[in-house]
Coordinates of C-alpha atoms in Angstrom, one line a residue:
M1166 CA 91.5 -73.2 129.7
R1167 CA 87.8 -72.8 128.8
A1168 CA 86.2 -69.6 127.6
R1169 CA 82.7 -68.8 128.9
H1170 CA 81.8 -66.4 126.1
G1171 CA 79.2 -68.7 124.4
T1172 CA 77.6 -69.6 127.8
L1173 CA 77.3 -65.9 128.6
L1174 CA 75.7 -65.1 125.3
I1175 CA 73.2 -67.9 125.6
C1176 CA 72.4 -66.8 129.2
L1177 CA 71.7 -63.3 128.0
C1178 CA 69.4 -64.5 125.2
L1179 CA 67.5 -66.8 127.7
A1180 CA 67.1 -63.9 130.1
A1181 CA 65.7 -61.8 127.3
L1182 CA 63.4 -64.7 126.5
D1183 CA 62.2 -64.9 130.1
D1184 CA 61.4 -61.2 129.9
A1185 CA 59.4 -61.7 126.8
R1186 CA 57.4 -64.5 128.5
S1187 CA 56.6 -62.2 131.4
Q1188 CA 55.1 -59.7 129.1
V1189 CA 52.8 -62.1 127.2
P1190 CA 49.9 -63.5 129.3
G1191 CA 49.1 -67.1 129.2
R1192 CA 51.0 -69.9 127.6
F1193 CA 54.2 -68.7 125.8
E1194 CA 53.8 -69.0 122.0
P1195 CA 55.0 -67.1 119.0
V1196 CA 53.0 -63.9 118.8
V1197 CA 53.3 -63.3 115.1
G1198 CA 49.9 -62.7 113.7
T1199 CA 48.2 -62.2 117.1
R1200 CA 49.0 -58.4 117.5
A1201 CA 48.7 -56.1 114.5
D1202 CA 51.1 -53.6 116.0
L1203 CA 54.1 -56.0 116.1
K1204 CA 56.8 -56.1 113.4
P1205 CA 59.2 -59.1 113.3
F1206 CA 62.9 -58.6 112.4
Y1207 CA 65.3 -61.5 112.0
F1208 CA 69.0 -60.9 112.7
S1209 CA 72.2 -62.9 112.6
I1210 CA 74.0 -62.9 115.9
P1211 CA 77.8 -62.9 115.5
A1212 CA 79.5 -65.5 117.7
P1213 CA 82.1 -64.4 120.2
R1214 CA 85.7 -65.1 118.9
G1215 CA 87.7 -67.8 120.6
Q1216 CA 90.6 -66.9 122.8
I1217 CA 94.3 -67.0 121.9
L1218 CA 96.2 -68.5 124.8
D1219 CA 99.8 -69.0 125.7
R1220 CA 101.2 -72.5 126.3
K1221 CA 99.9 -72.5 129.9
G1222 CA 96.4 -71.4 129.0
R1223 CA 96.7 -67.8 129.9
P1224 CA 94.8 -65.4 127.5
L1225 CA 96.7 -63.2 125.1
A1226 CA 93.6 -62.3 123.1
Q1227 CA 90.0 -62.7 124.3
T1228 CA 86.5 -61.3 123.8
V1229 CA 84.9 -59.1 126.5
T1230 CA 81.3 -57.9 127.0
M1231 CA 80.5 -54.3 126.3
R1232 CA 77.3 -52.3 126.3
R1233 CA 75.7 -49.6 124.2
I1234 CA 72.6 -47.5 125.0
Q1235 CA 69.8 -47.5 122.5
I1236 CA 66.5 -45.7 122.3
V1237 CA 63.3 -46.4 120.3
A1238 CA 60.9 -43.7 119.4
P1239 CA 57.1 -44.2 119.7
L1240 CA 55.1 -44.4 116.5
K1241 CA 53.8 -40.9 116.7
A1242 CA 57.4 -39.4 116.9
R1243 CA 58.5 -41.2 113.7
D1244 CA 56.3 -39.6 111.1
T1245 CA 58.8 -36.8 110.0
L1246 CA 62.5 -36.3 110.4
E1247 CA 61.8 -33.1 112.3
H1248 CA 59.6 -34.8 114.8
Y1249 CA 62.0 -37.7 115.1
S1250 CA 65.1 -35.4 115.6
A1251 CA 63.2 -33.3 118.3
W1252 CA 62.1 -36.4 120.2
V1253 CA 65.7 -37.9 120.1
E1254 CA 67.2 -34.6 121.4
E1255 CA 64.6 -34.3 124.1
T1256 CA 65.1 -37.9 125.2
L1257 CA 68.8 -37.6 125.3
E1258 CA 68.6 -34.4 127.4
A1259 CA 66.5 -36.2 129.9
L1260 CA 68.7 -39.3 130.0
R1261 CA 71.8 -37.2 130.6
K1262 CA 70.5 -36.3 134.0
D1263 CA 70.5 -40.0 135.1
I1264 CA 73.2 -41.6 133.0
S1265 CA 76.9 -40.7 133.2
V1266 CA 77.7 -42.4 129.8
P1267 CA 78.2 -39.8 127.0
L1268 CA 75.1 -39.7 124.8
A1269 CA 75.1 -38.4 121.2
V1270 CA 74.2 -39.2 117.6
E1271 CA 75.6 -37.7 114.4
P1272 CA 73.0 -35.8 112.4
E1273 CA 73.7 -37.8 109.2
A1274 CA 73.4 -41.1 111.2
L1275 CA 70.1 -39.9 112.6
K1276 CA 68.8 -39.1 109.2
R1277 CA 69.8 -42.5 107.7
H1278 CA 68.2 -44.3 110.7
H1279 CA 64.9 -42.4 110.3
T1280 CA 64.8 -43.1 106.6
H1281 CA 65.5 -46.9 106.8
R1282 CA 65.4 -48.1 110.4
R1283 CA 63.0 -45.9 112.4
D1284 CA 61.3 -49.0 113.8
L1285 CA 64.5 -50.3 115.3
P1286 CA 66.5 -49.1 118.3
L1287 CA 68.9 -46.1 117.7
T1288 CA 72.3 -46.4 119.2
V1289 CA 73.2 -43.3 121.1
S1290 CA 76.4 -44.2 123.0
A1291 CA 79.8 -45.7 122.3
A1292 CA 80.6 -49.1 123.8
F1293 CA 81.3 -49.0 127.5
A1294 CA 82.3 -51.6 130.1
E1295 CA 80.0 -50.7 133.0
E1296 CA 77.5 -53.5 133.8
K1297 CA 74.8 -51.3 135.3
I1298 CA 73.2 -47.9 134.6
A1299 CA 70.2 -46.3 136.1
E1300 CA 67.2 -48.6 136.0
S1301 CA 64.8 -45.6 136.0
A1302 CA 65.9 -44.5 132.6
G1303 CA 62.5 -45.5 131.1
P1304 CA 60.9 -48.3 129.0
L1305 CA 62.2 -46.8 125.7
V1306 CA 65.9 -47.2 126.7
H1307 CA 67.6 -50.5 125.9
L1308 CA 71.1 -51.9 126.7
R1309 CA 72.6 -53.7 123.8
T1310 CA 75.2 -56.3 124.7
E1311 CA 78.0 -56.8 122.2
Y1312 CA 81.5 -58.4 122.2
V1313 CA 84.7 -56.6 121.6
R1314 CA 88.2 -58.1 121.1
S1315 CA 90.5 -57.4 123.9
Y1316 CA 94.3 -58.0 124.4
P1317 CA 94.8 -58.1 128.1
E1318 CA 98.6 -57.8 127.9
G1319 CA 98.4 -54.7 125.7
D1320 CA 101.1 -54.7 123.0
L1321 CA 102.6 -58.0 124.2
A1322 CA 103.3 -60.4 121.3
A1323 CA 101.3 -57.9 119.0
H1324 CA 103.0 -59.0 115.8
A1325 CA 102.4 -62.7 116.4
L1326 CA 98.8 -62.2 117.5
G1327 CA 97.9 -59.6 114.9
Y1328 CA 94.6 -57.7 115.2
V1329 CA 91.0 -57.6 114.0
A1330 CA 89.1 -55.3 111.7
S1331 CA 85.5 -54.8 110.7
D1332 CA 84.1 -57.5 108.5
G1333 CA 82.1 -55.4 106.1
P1334 CA 80.4 -52.0 106.6
T1335 CA 77.8 -51.4 109.3
P1336 CA 74.3 -51.9 108.0
V1337 CA 72.7 -48.4 107.4
G1338 CA 70.2 -49.0 104.5
P1339 CA 66.9 -50.9 104.5
V1340 CA 66.8 -53.7 107.0
L1341 CA 67.6 -57.0 105.4
H1342 CA 66.5 -60.5 106.5
E1343 CA 69.1 -62.0 108.9
E1344 CA 71.5 -59.1 108.6
T1345 CA 74.0 -58.9 111.4
L1346 CA 72.7 -57.6 114.7
R1347 CA 76.0 -55.9 115.4
Q1348 CA 79.3 -55.3 113.6
R1349 CA 81.2 -58.4 112.7
T1350 CA 85.0 -58.6 113.0
K1351 CA 87.6 -60.7 111.3
G1352 CA 91.3 -61.3 111.7
A1353 CA 93.3 -58.9 109.7
A1354 CA 96.9 -59.8 110.6
G1355 CA 99.0 -62.4 112.5
L1356 CA 97.3 -65.4 114.1
E1357 CA 94.0 -63.6 114.2
S1358 CA 94.1 -63.7 110.4
A1359 CA 95.7 -67.1 109.9
F1360 CA 93.2 -68.9 112.1
N1361 CA 90.2 -66.6 111.5
Q1362 CA 87.9 -69.4 110.5
Q1363 CA 88.5 -71.4 113.7
L1364 CA 88.4 -68.3 115.9
T1365 CA 85.2 -66.9 114.4
G1366 CA 82.7 -69.6 115.3
K1367 CA 79.2 -69.8 113.8
D1368 CA 76.5 -67.1 113.8
G1369 CA 73.1 -67.6 115.5
V1370 CA 69.7 -66.2 114.6
I1371 CA 67.4 -64.1 116.7
C1372 CA 63.9 -62.6 116.1
L1373 CA 63.0 -59.2 117.6
M1374 CA 59.3 -58.2 117.7
M1375 CA 59.0 -54.4 117.8
A1376 CA 55.8 -52.8 119.0
D1377 CA 54.5 -49.5 117.7
E1378 CA 55.0 -47.8 121.1
G1379 CA 58.7 -48.4 120.8
K1380 CA 59.2 -51.5 123.0
V1381 CA 60.8 -54.8 122.2
A1382 CA 57.8 -56.9 122.9
H1383 CA 59.4 -60.2 122.3
K1384 CA 62.8 -61.8 121.6
Q1385 CA 63.4 -65.4 120.5
V1386 CA 66.7 -67.1 119.8
F1387 CA 66.1 -69.6 117.0
T1388 CA 69.8 -70.7 116.6
P1389 CA 72.3 -69.9 119.4
P1390 CA 75.7 -68.8 118.2
V1391 CA 78.5 -71.2 118.5
P1392 CA 81.6 -69.5 120.0
G1393 CA 84.9 -69.8 118.1
R1394 CA 87.6 -72.3 119.1
D1395 CA 90.4 -71.3 121.3
L1396 CA 93.9 -71.2 119.9
V1397 CA 96.7 -72.5 122.1
T1398 CA 100.1 -71.1 121.1
T1399 CA 103.6 -72.2 122.1
L1400 CA 104.4 -68.8 123.5
N1401 CA 105.4 -68.6 127.2
L1402 CA 104.0 -65.4 128.8
E1403 CA 107.0 -64.8 131.1
T1404 CA 109.6 -65.4 128.4
Q1405 CA 107.7 -63.2 125.9
R1406 CA 107.2 -60.4 128.4
L1407 CA 110.9 -60.4 129.4
A1408 CA 112.2 -60.5 125.8
E1409 CA 110.0 -57.6 124.9
K1410 CA 111.0 -55.6 128.0
S1411 CA 114.7 -56.1 127.4
L1412 CA 114.4 -55.2 123.7
S1413 CA 112.4 -52.0 124.5
E1414 CA 114.9 -50.9 127.1
S1415 CA 117.6 -51.1 124.5
K1416 CA 116.0 -48.2 122.7
H1417 CA 116.7 -49.9 119.3
R1418 CA 114.7 -51.5 116.6
G1419 CA 115.2 -55.2 116.5
A1420 CA 113.9 -58.6 117.3
I1421 CA 114.4 -61.6 119.7
V1422 CA 113.4 -65.2 118.9
I1423 CA 113.6 -67.9 121.6
V1424 CA 112.7 -71.5 120.7
D1425 CA 112.7 -74.9 122.3
A1426 CA 115.6 -76.6 120.6
F1427 CA 114.1 -80.0 120.8
T1428 CA 110.5 -79.4 119.5
G1429 CA 111.0 -76.1 117.6
D1430 CA 108.3 -74.5 119.9
I1431 CA 108.6 -70.7 119.8
R1432 CA 108.7 -69.5 123.4
A1433 CA 109.1 -65.8 122.5
L1434 CA 108.7 -63.9 119.3
A1435 CA 109.5 -60.2 119.9
S1436 CA 109.8 -57.3 117.5
N1437 CA 110.5 -53.7 118.5
P1438 CA 108.8 -51.2 118.1
R1439 CA 105.3 -52.6 118.6
Y1440 CA 101.8 -51.4 118.4
D1441 CA 98.7 -52.0 120.6
P1442 CA 96.2 -54.3 118.9
N1443 CA 93.5 -52.9 121.2
S1444 CA 93.5 -49.7 119.2
F1445 CA 92.4 -51.8 116.2
A1446 CA 89.7 -53.7 118.2
R1447 CA 88.2 -50.4 119.4
G1448 CA 88.1 -49.1 115.8
I1449 CA 91.3 -47.3 114.9
S1450 CA 91.0 -43.9 113.3
T1451 CA 92.4 -43.1 109.9
A1452 CA 94.9 -40.7 111.4
E1453 CA 96.2 -43.3 113.9
F1454 CA 96.6 -45.9 111.2
E1455 CA 98.5 -43.5 109.0
T1456 CA 100.8 -42.7 111.8
L1457 CA 101.6 -46.4 112.4
S1458 CA 101.9 -47.3 108.7
K1459 CA 104.0 -44.3 107.8
S1460 CA 106.4 -44.4 110.8
M1461 CA 110.0 -44.7 109.7
D1462 CA 110.5 -47.2 112.6
G1463 CA 107.9 -49.6 111.1
P1464 CA 105.9 -50.6 114.2
L1465 CA 103.6 -52.8 112.1
F1466 CA 106.5 -54.7 110.6
D1467 CA 107.4 -58.0 112.3
R1468 CA 111.2 -58.0 112.3
A1469 CA 111.4 -61.5 113.9
V1470 CA 110.0 -63.3 110.9
Q1471 CA 109.7 -60.8 108.1
A1472 CA 112.9 -58.9 108.2
S1473 CA 115.9 -60.1 106.2
Y1474 CA 119.3 -59.1 107.5
P1475 CA 122.9 -60.0 106.5
P1476 CA 123.8 -62.5 109.2
G1477 CA 127.4 -61.4 109.5
S1478 CA 129.6 -63.6 111.7
V1479 CA 126.7 -65.8 113.0
F1480 CA 127.0 -67.4 109.6
K1481 CA 130.6 -68.6 110.3
P1482 CA 129.7 -71.9 112.0
I1483 CA 128.2 -72.9 108.6
V1484 CA 131.6 -72.3 107.0
V1485 CA 133.3 -74.4 109.6
F1486 CA 130.8 -77.3 109.2
A1487 CA 131.2 -77.1 105.4
G1488 CA 135.0 -77.4 105.6
L1489 CA 134.9 -80.3 108.1
R1490 CA 132.3 -82.3 106.1
A1491 CA 134.1 -81.7 102.7
L1492 CA 137.4 -82.7 104.3
T1493 CA 139.0 -79.5 103.0
V1494 CA 139.7 -77.8 106.3
D1495 CA 140.4 -79.9 109.4
A1496 CA 139.3 -78.6 112.9
L1497 CA 143.0 -78.1 114.0
Q1498 CA 144.3 -76.8 110.6
E1499 CA 145.7 -73.3 111.2
F1500 CA 145.9 -70.3 108.9
D1501 CA 148.1 -67.3 109.1
C1502 CA 145.7 -64.5 110.0
G1503 CA 146.2 -60.8 110.3
P1504 CA 144.1 -57.6 110.3
T1505 CA 143.7 -57.7 106.5
L1506 CA 143.9 -60.1 103.6
M1507 CA 144.5 -59.2 99.9
I1508 CA 142.2 -61.2 97.6
D1509 CA 142.6 -60.8 93.9
G1510 CA 143.7 -57.2 94.2
R1511 CA 141.2 -56.1 96.9
E1512 CA 141.9 -55.8 100.6
F1513 CA 139.4 -57.5 102.9
D1514 CA 139.5 -56.5 106.6
N1515 CA 139.3 -58.4 109.8
W1516 CA 137.1 -56.8 112.5
S1517 CA 140.1 -56.6 114.9
K1518 CA 143.4 -54.8 114.0
D1519 CA 145.1 -56.6 116.9
D1520 CA 144.6 -60.2 116.1
R1521 CA 147.6 -61.6 114.4
G1522 CA 148.8 -65.2 114.4
W1523 CA 147.9 -68.8 113.6
F1524 CA 144.2 -69.6 114.0
N1525 CA 142.3 -72.9 113.9
A1526 CA 138.5 -73.3 113.6
R1527 CA 137.8 -73.0 117.4
S1528 CA 140.0 -69.9 117.9
A1529 CA 138.7 -68.3 114.8
L1530 CA 135.1 -68.7 115.9
I1531 CA 135.8 -67.5 119.4
R1532 CA 137.6 -64.4 118.1
S1533 CA 135.4 -64.2 115.0
C1534 CA 138.5 -63.8 112.9
N1535 CA 137.5 -62.8 109.4
T1536 CA 140.8 -63.5 107.7
Y1537 CA 140.6 -67.1 108.8
F1538 CA 137.2 -67.6 107.1
Y1539 CA 138.3 -65.9 103.9
Q1540 CA 141.1 -68.4 103.6
S1541 CA 139.0 -71.4 104.7
A1542 CA 136.3 -70.5 102.1
M1543 CA 138.9 -70.2 99.3
I1544 CA 139.8 -73.9 99.9
T1545 CA 136.3 -75.3 100.6
R1546 CA 134.6 -73.2 97.9
D1547 CA 131.0 -72.0 97.5
A1548 CA 129.2 -75.2 96.6
A1549 CA 129.9 -76.9 99.9
I1550 CA 129.2 -73.8 102.0
L1551 CA 125.9 -73.1 100.2
Q1552 CA 124.7 -76.7 100.5
M1553 CA 125.4 -76.7 104.2
S1554 CA 123.5 -73.4 104.5
R1555 CA 120.4 -74.9 102.9
E1556 CA 120.6 -78.0 105.2
F1557 CA 120.4 -75.6 108.1
G1558 CA 117.3 -74.0 106.7
L1559 CA 118.7 -70.8 105.2
G1560 CA 117.4 -69.6 101.9
A1561 CA 113.9 -71.1 102.5
A1562 CA 110.9 -69.5 104.3
P1563 CA 110.1 -71.2 107.6
V1564 CA 106.8 -73.1 107.6
L1565 CA 104.7 -71.0 110.0
P1566 CA 101.1 -69.6 110.1
L1567 CA 102.7 -66.1 109.7
K1568 CA 104.1 -64.4 106.7
C1569 CA 107.8 -65.3 106.8
T1570 CA 110.7 -64.2 104.7
A1571 CA 113.0 -66.8 103.0
G1572 CA 115.9 -64.5 103.4
S1573 CA 118.5 -64.6 100.6
L1574 CA 121.0 -67.2 99.6
P1575 CA 122.9 -67.0 96.3
A1576 CA 123.1 -69.9 93.9
T1577 CA 126.8 -69.5 93.6
A1578 CA 129.7 -67.2 94.6
P1579 CA 131.0 -66.4 91.1
S1580 CA 134.2 -64.7 92.2
N1581 CA 136.7 -64.9 95.0
H1582 CA 135.4 -61.5 96.2
D1583 CA 131.9 -62.9 96.4
L1584 CA 133.2 -66.0 98.2
A1585 CA 135.0 -63.9 100.7
N1586 CA 131.8 -62.0 101.5
L1587 CA 129.8 -65.2 101.7
S1588 CA 132.3 -66.6 104.3
I1589 CA 131.5 -63.8 106.8
G1590 CA 127.7 -63.6 106.1
Q1591 CA 127.9 -60.5 104.0
G1592 CA 127.1 -59.7 100.3
V1593 CA 123.7 -61.0 99.2
T1594 CA 123.3 -63.5 102.0
E1595 CA 120.5 -62.6 104.3
A1596 CA 118.4 -64.4 107.0
S1597 CA 115.6 -63.6 109.5
P1598 CA 116.1 -63.8 113.2
L1599 CA 113.8 -66.9 113.2
Q1600 CA 116.0 -68.7 110.7
I1601 CA 119.1 -68.0 112.7
A1602 CA 117.4 -69.2 115.9
M1603 CA 116.4 -72.4 114.2
M1604 CA 120.0 -72.9 113.0
M1605 CA 121.1 -72.6 116.6
A1606 CA 118.4 -75.0 117.7
T1607 CA 119.8 -77.6 115.3
I1608 CA 123.3 -77.2 116.8
A1609 CA 121.8 -77.4 120.3
N1610 CA 119.8 -80.6 119.9
G1611 CA 122.5 -82.3 118.0
A1612 CA 120.1 -84.5 116.0
C1613 CA 117.9 -82.7 113.6
R1614 CA 116.5 -79.4 112.3
P1615 CA 113.1 -79.0 113.9
R1616 CA 110.3 -77.1 112.2
P1617 CA 109.4 -73.9 114.1
R1618 CA 106.0 -74.3 115.8
L1619 CA 103.8 -71.4 117.0
V1620 CA 100.5 -73.1 117.5
M1621 CA 100.0 -76.3 119.4
Q1622 CA 96.2 -76.9 118.9
T1623 CA 92.7 -75.4 118.8
Q1624 CA 90.1 -76.5 121.4
S1625 CA 86.4 -76.0 121.8
Q1626 CA 84.8 -74.3 124.8
S1627 CA 84.2 -77.7 126.3
G1628 CA 87.9 -78.6 126.1
Q1629 CA 87.8 -80.9 123.1
T1630 CA 91.0 -80.5 121.1
G1631 CA 91.3 -80.3 117.3
D1632 CA 93.7 -79.1 114.7
V1633 CA 96.6 -80.5 116.7
Q1634 CA 100.0 -79.5 115.3
L1635 CA 102.7 -81.9 116.4
P1636 CA 106.4 -81.2 116.4
V1637 CA 108.0 -81.9 113.0
R1638 CA 111.6 -82.9 112.2
E1639 CA 112.5 -81.3 108.9
A1640 CA 115.9 -82.7 108.4
L1641 CA 118.6 -84.7 110.1
L1642 CA 121.7 -83.0 111.4
P1643 CA 124.0 -82.8 108.4
V1644 CA 127.3 -83.1 110.3
S1645 CA 129.1 -85.8 112.3
S1646 CA 129.2 -85.8 116.1
A1647 CA 132.9 -85.0 116.1
D1648 CA 132.3 -82.0 113.9
L1649 CA 129.4 -80.9 116.0
E1650 CA 131.6 -81.1 119.1
T1651 CA 134.2 -78.8 117.4
V1652 CA 131.7 -76.1 116.8
R1653 CA 129.9 -76.4 120.1
H1654 CA 133.3 -76.1 121.9
A1655 CA 133.9 -72.9 120.0
L1656 CA 130.4 -71.5 120.7
F1657 CA 131.0 -72.2 124.4
G1658 CA 134.2 -70.2 124.2
V1659 CA 132.6 -67.2 122.5
V1660 CA 130.7 -66.7 125.8
N1661 CA 132.9 -68.3 128.3
H1662 CA 136.5 -67.8 127.1
A1663 CA 138.5 -64.8 128.5
S1664 CA 139.0 -63.6 124.9
G1665 CA 135.4 -64.4 123.7
T1666 CA 133.3 -61.8 122.0
A1667 CA 130.1 -62.3 124.1
K1668 CA 131.4 -62.5 127.7
S1669 CA 128.5 -60.3 128.9
A1670 CA 126.1 -63.1 128.2
R1671 CA 127.9 -65.5 130.5
L1672 CA 126.1 -67.2 133.4
D1673 CA 127.7 -68.8 136.4
K1674 CA 125.4 -71.9 136.9
V1675 CA 124.3 -72.9 133.4
A1676 CA 126.3 -72.9 130.2
V1677 CA 125.5 -70.4 127.4
F1678 CA 126.8 -71.0 123.9
G1679 CA 126.7 -68.2 121.3
K1680 CA 128.1 -66.5 118.2
T1681 CA 128.3 -62.7 117.8
G1682 CA 127.9 -60.9 114.5
T1683 CA 128.2 -57.4 113.1
A1684 CA 127.1 -56.8 109.6
Q1685 CA 126.7 -53.8 107.3
W1686 CA 123.5 -53.2 105.3
V1687 CA 121.7 -50.4 103.5
L1688 CA 119.0 -48.7 105.6
R1689 CA 116.9 -46.1 103.7
G1690 CA 119.6 -45.6 101.2
E1691 CA 122.5 -45.3 103.7
K1692 CA 124.9 -47.7 105.2
A1693 CA 124.2 -48.9 108.7
N1694 CA 125.1 -51.7 111.1
V1695 CA 123.0 -54.6 112.2
V1696 CA 124.4 -56.7 115.2
W1697 CA 123.6 -60.2 116.4
L1698 CA 124.0 -62.7 119.1
A1699 CA 122.7 -66.2 118.4
G1700 CA 123.1 -69.3 120.4
Y1701 CA 121.5 -71.4 123.1
I1702 CA 121.4 -72.0 126.9
D1703 CA 122.1 -75.5 128.1
T1704 CA 118.8 -76.1 130.0
V1705 CA 116.4 -79.0 129.6
P1706 CA 115.1 -78.4 127.0
P1707 CA 117.8 -76.2 125.6
L1708 CA 116.5 -72.7 124.6
A1709 CA 118.0 -71.5 121.3
F1710 CA 117.9 -67.8 120.7
A1711 CA 118.7 -65.1 118.2
I1712 CA 118.7 -61.3 118.8
T1713 CA 119.1 -58.7 116.1
I1714 CA 119.5 -55.0 116.7
E1715 CA 119.4 -52.4 114.0
G1716 CA 121.7 -49.4 114.0
D1717 CA 121.0 -46.0 112.4
P1718 CA 123.1 -44.7 109.5
G1719 CA 126.2 -43.1 111.0
E1720 CA 125.7 -44.8 114.4
G1721 CA 129.0 -46.2 115.6
G1722 CA 130.1 -48.2 118.5
M1723 CA 127.8 -51.1 117.9
S1724 CA 128.8 -54.8 118.0
G1725 CA 127.2 -58.1 118.7
G1726 CA 129.1 -58.5 122.0
G1727 CA 128.7 -54.9 123.2
T1728 CA 125.2 -54.2 122.0
A1729 CA 123.2 -57.4 121.5
A1730 CA 124.7 -59.6 124.2
P1731 CA 123.7 -57.4 127.2
V1732 CA 120.1 -57.3 126.0
I1733 CA 119.6 -61.1 125.7
A1734 CA 121.7 -61.6 128.9
K1735 CA 118.8 -60.1 130.9
V1736 CA 116.5 -62.9 129.6
L1737 CA 119.1 -65.6 130.1
R1738 CA 119.8 -64.4 133.7
D1739 CA 116.1 -64.7 134.4
V1740 CA 116.0 -68.2 133.0
Q1741 CA 118.8 -69.2 135.3
A1742 CA 117.1 -67.5 138.3
K1743 CA 113.5 -68.8 137.6
P1744 CA 113.7 -71.8 135.3
A1745 CA 110.2 -73.1 136.1
A1746 CA 108.6 -69.8 135.0
H1747 CA 110.3 -70.3 131.6
G1748 CA 109.4 -74.0 131.3
V1749 CA 112.9 -75.4 131.7
T1750 CA 115.1 -77.2 134.3
Y1751 CA 118.8 -77.5 134.7
E1752 CA 121.4 -79.0 136.9
A1753 CA 123.4 -76.2 138.4
H1754 CA 127.2 -76.5 138.2
P1755 CA 130.0 -74.0 138.1
V1756 CA 130.6 -73.0 134.4
L1757 CA 134.2 -73.2 133.3
V1758 CA 136.0 -70.0 132.4
E1759 CA 138.4 -70.8 129.6
S1760 CA 141.7 -68.9 129.3
D1761 CA 143.9 -71.0 127.1
P1762 CA 145.9 -69.2 124.3
L1763 CA 143.9 -69.0 121.2
F1764 CA 146.6 -68.2 118.6
S1765 CA 150.3 -67.7 118.4
S1766 CA 153.2 -66.5 116.2
P1767 CA 152.1 -63.1 114.9
I1768 CA 152.7 -62.7 111.2
E1769 CA 152.5 -60.1 108.5
S1770 CA 149.2 -59.9 106.6
P1771 CA 149.2 -62.7 103.9
L1772 CA 148.4 -62.1 100.3
F1773 CA 146.0 -64.4 98.5
T1774 CA 145.7 -64.4 94.7
S1775 CA 145.7 -68.0 93.5
P1776 CA 146.4 -70.8 94.4
P1777 CA 144.9 -71.1 97.9
P1778 CA 146.7 -69.8 100.9
S1779 CA 149.3 -71.9 102.7
A1780 CA 148.2 -73.4 106.0
R1781 CA 150.0 -75.1 108.9
P1782 CA 149.5 -78.8 108.7
S1783 CA 146.9 -80.0 111.2
S1784 CA 147.2 -82.7 113.8
T1785 CA 144.4 -85.1 114.7
P1786 CA 141.9 -83.5 117.1
V1787 CA 141.4 -85.0 120.5
R1788 CA 137.8 -86.1 120.2
G1789 CA 135.5 -86.3 123.2
F1790 CA 137.3 -83.6 125.2
F1791 CA 134.3 -81.2 125.0
S1792 CA 131.7 -83.8 125.8
R1793 CA 133.5 -84.8 129.0
L1794 CA 133.7 -81.2 130.2
F1795 CA 130.4 -79.7 129.3
R1796 CA 127.8 -82.2 128.2

């Protein structure tokens, strides 16, 4: 998609040049030295910033044309500040009869302008969008065209896009050679900052010849400005819009990340609450900025990539993978599991007081049985679990043109208590929603861990591409196809088994795979819950996702299945209903509802001290079962 900002600016300059030609008789030539009453001023013309586009070329950030009204006093009215102030007030009073735009100038600004810039036009209005005002306003009235950053979707993708700020103070002292004609802006956050150089473009140079009577007698553009390059992101407008809408309707702080599981392309990057970057583009007041920056809800904080949360039970597939690869816990090996487990003199709880019996890896993931994972981890130990975590990208900041957290991954679990916390994603283990989404993307594609990609390329106004960022494979999948099938089958059951913990995210025509999580963390010095649902939808390409919702201290009744799943389900249902809008396809088929028994033989709560807990011997898994049914 091409922007026409540069063409518009050049056309405006050429129109001004034509006006100047009409005012100078005879052959058009530079008039410096031919009229004693002319004073030349050379200014730098800031180029219009390039657009930021979604993956289909629709603008998320662009530059729009605005106007300001200026007046120039004749030479006789500039001799003293008193005369100058009286003339300005008289002129404004007359103009207000014909112009509906509010006109005013601060006394201090008027004084500074008279002291240093009385030969130049004085700005007397704020920027406005109207293209026309009364033509009869008089020869001493000028319309100055300038460019203002605009975000047509309001606060949509605000944290990813970022915002702009003034690039240096507005010139108010003596006029300098090639000082900026109007206020420059620069990217101050997000993609606006990360790609500021490409978006900014190159300044041009213009000469203004000011006559003593207050007219601009001549304008000449010596160097046209070169507009900035457009930035094409991987975001999909419909997916982003729906993710933010669903998150906002939840009335909770949180984040949603949705990625293409094959390429790592980020289709949606939502954080709630948000802010409107247009307020920064217009020139945010100190009071407004303090309100945003001091808000306890942190609207300026990008929870999708910067927040670090305990992952809770969405970490449990890592424990299963680690046990399978280390050959310590087979897929069908069962453990006696109850509502609590005593480990080295300390009681560790299961989330459910009703689950009692023999659990294997699949049933433990579907029911999210903590006591199974405590016992499994005691056999597998921390080295294998932490190595598997690193291979899935945890503990390292994602490579992205945004500031991303690395989360937290311990070097070891020095005690059995630490190991128990690690096994259920608690303790010092933390991850961002983006990291968890990429973990699920790796499981979904079944081949590699892709690098998250937010920017596809930059392109010039003529459509020439540059700075192309291709998809990157960061690491091969660190598990066997048989072990992958075991975990996938369980993630399918989390959403589609009658006893699964995320049934509200189920769809009837396309399979959804997921893992719920509920974790405890400290928020403003008090304990609070954070809940998750992470997984993927089996479209082409698969869309991996992670949703995180923060609870307030003392807020009960929150869970991954009950709180997070219904929020992301709104997005998943829309993907099923309108796949083309979300850039995917799928072959519709009835999705199996599983109802097989998950565990049996209720037992009393086991006691673990040392050696490891006893387990029921496993039998050889029936490989290929899951592939034939669902893939």
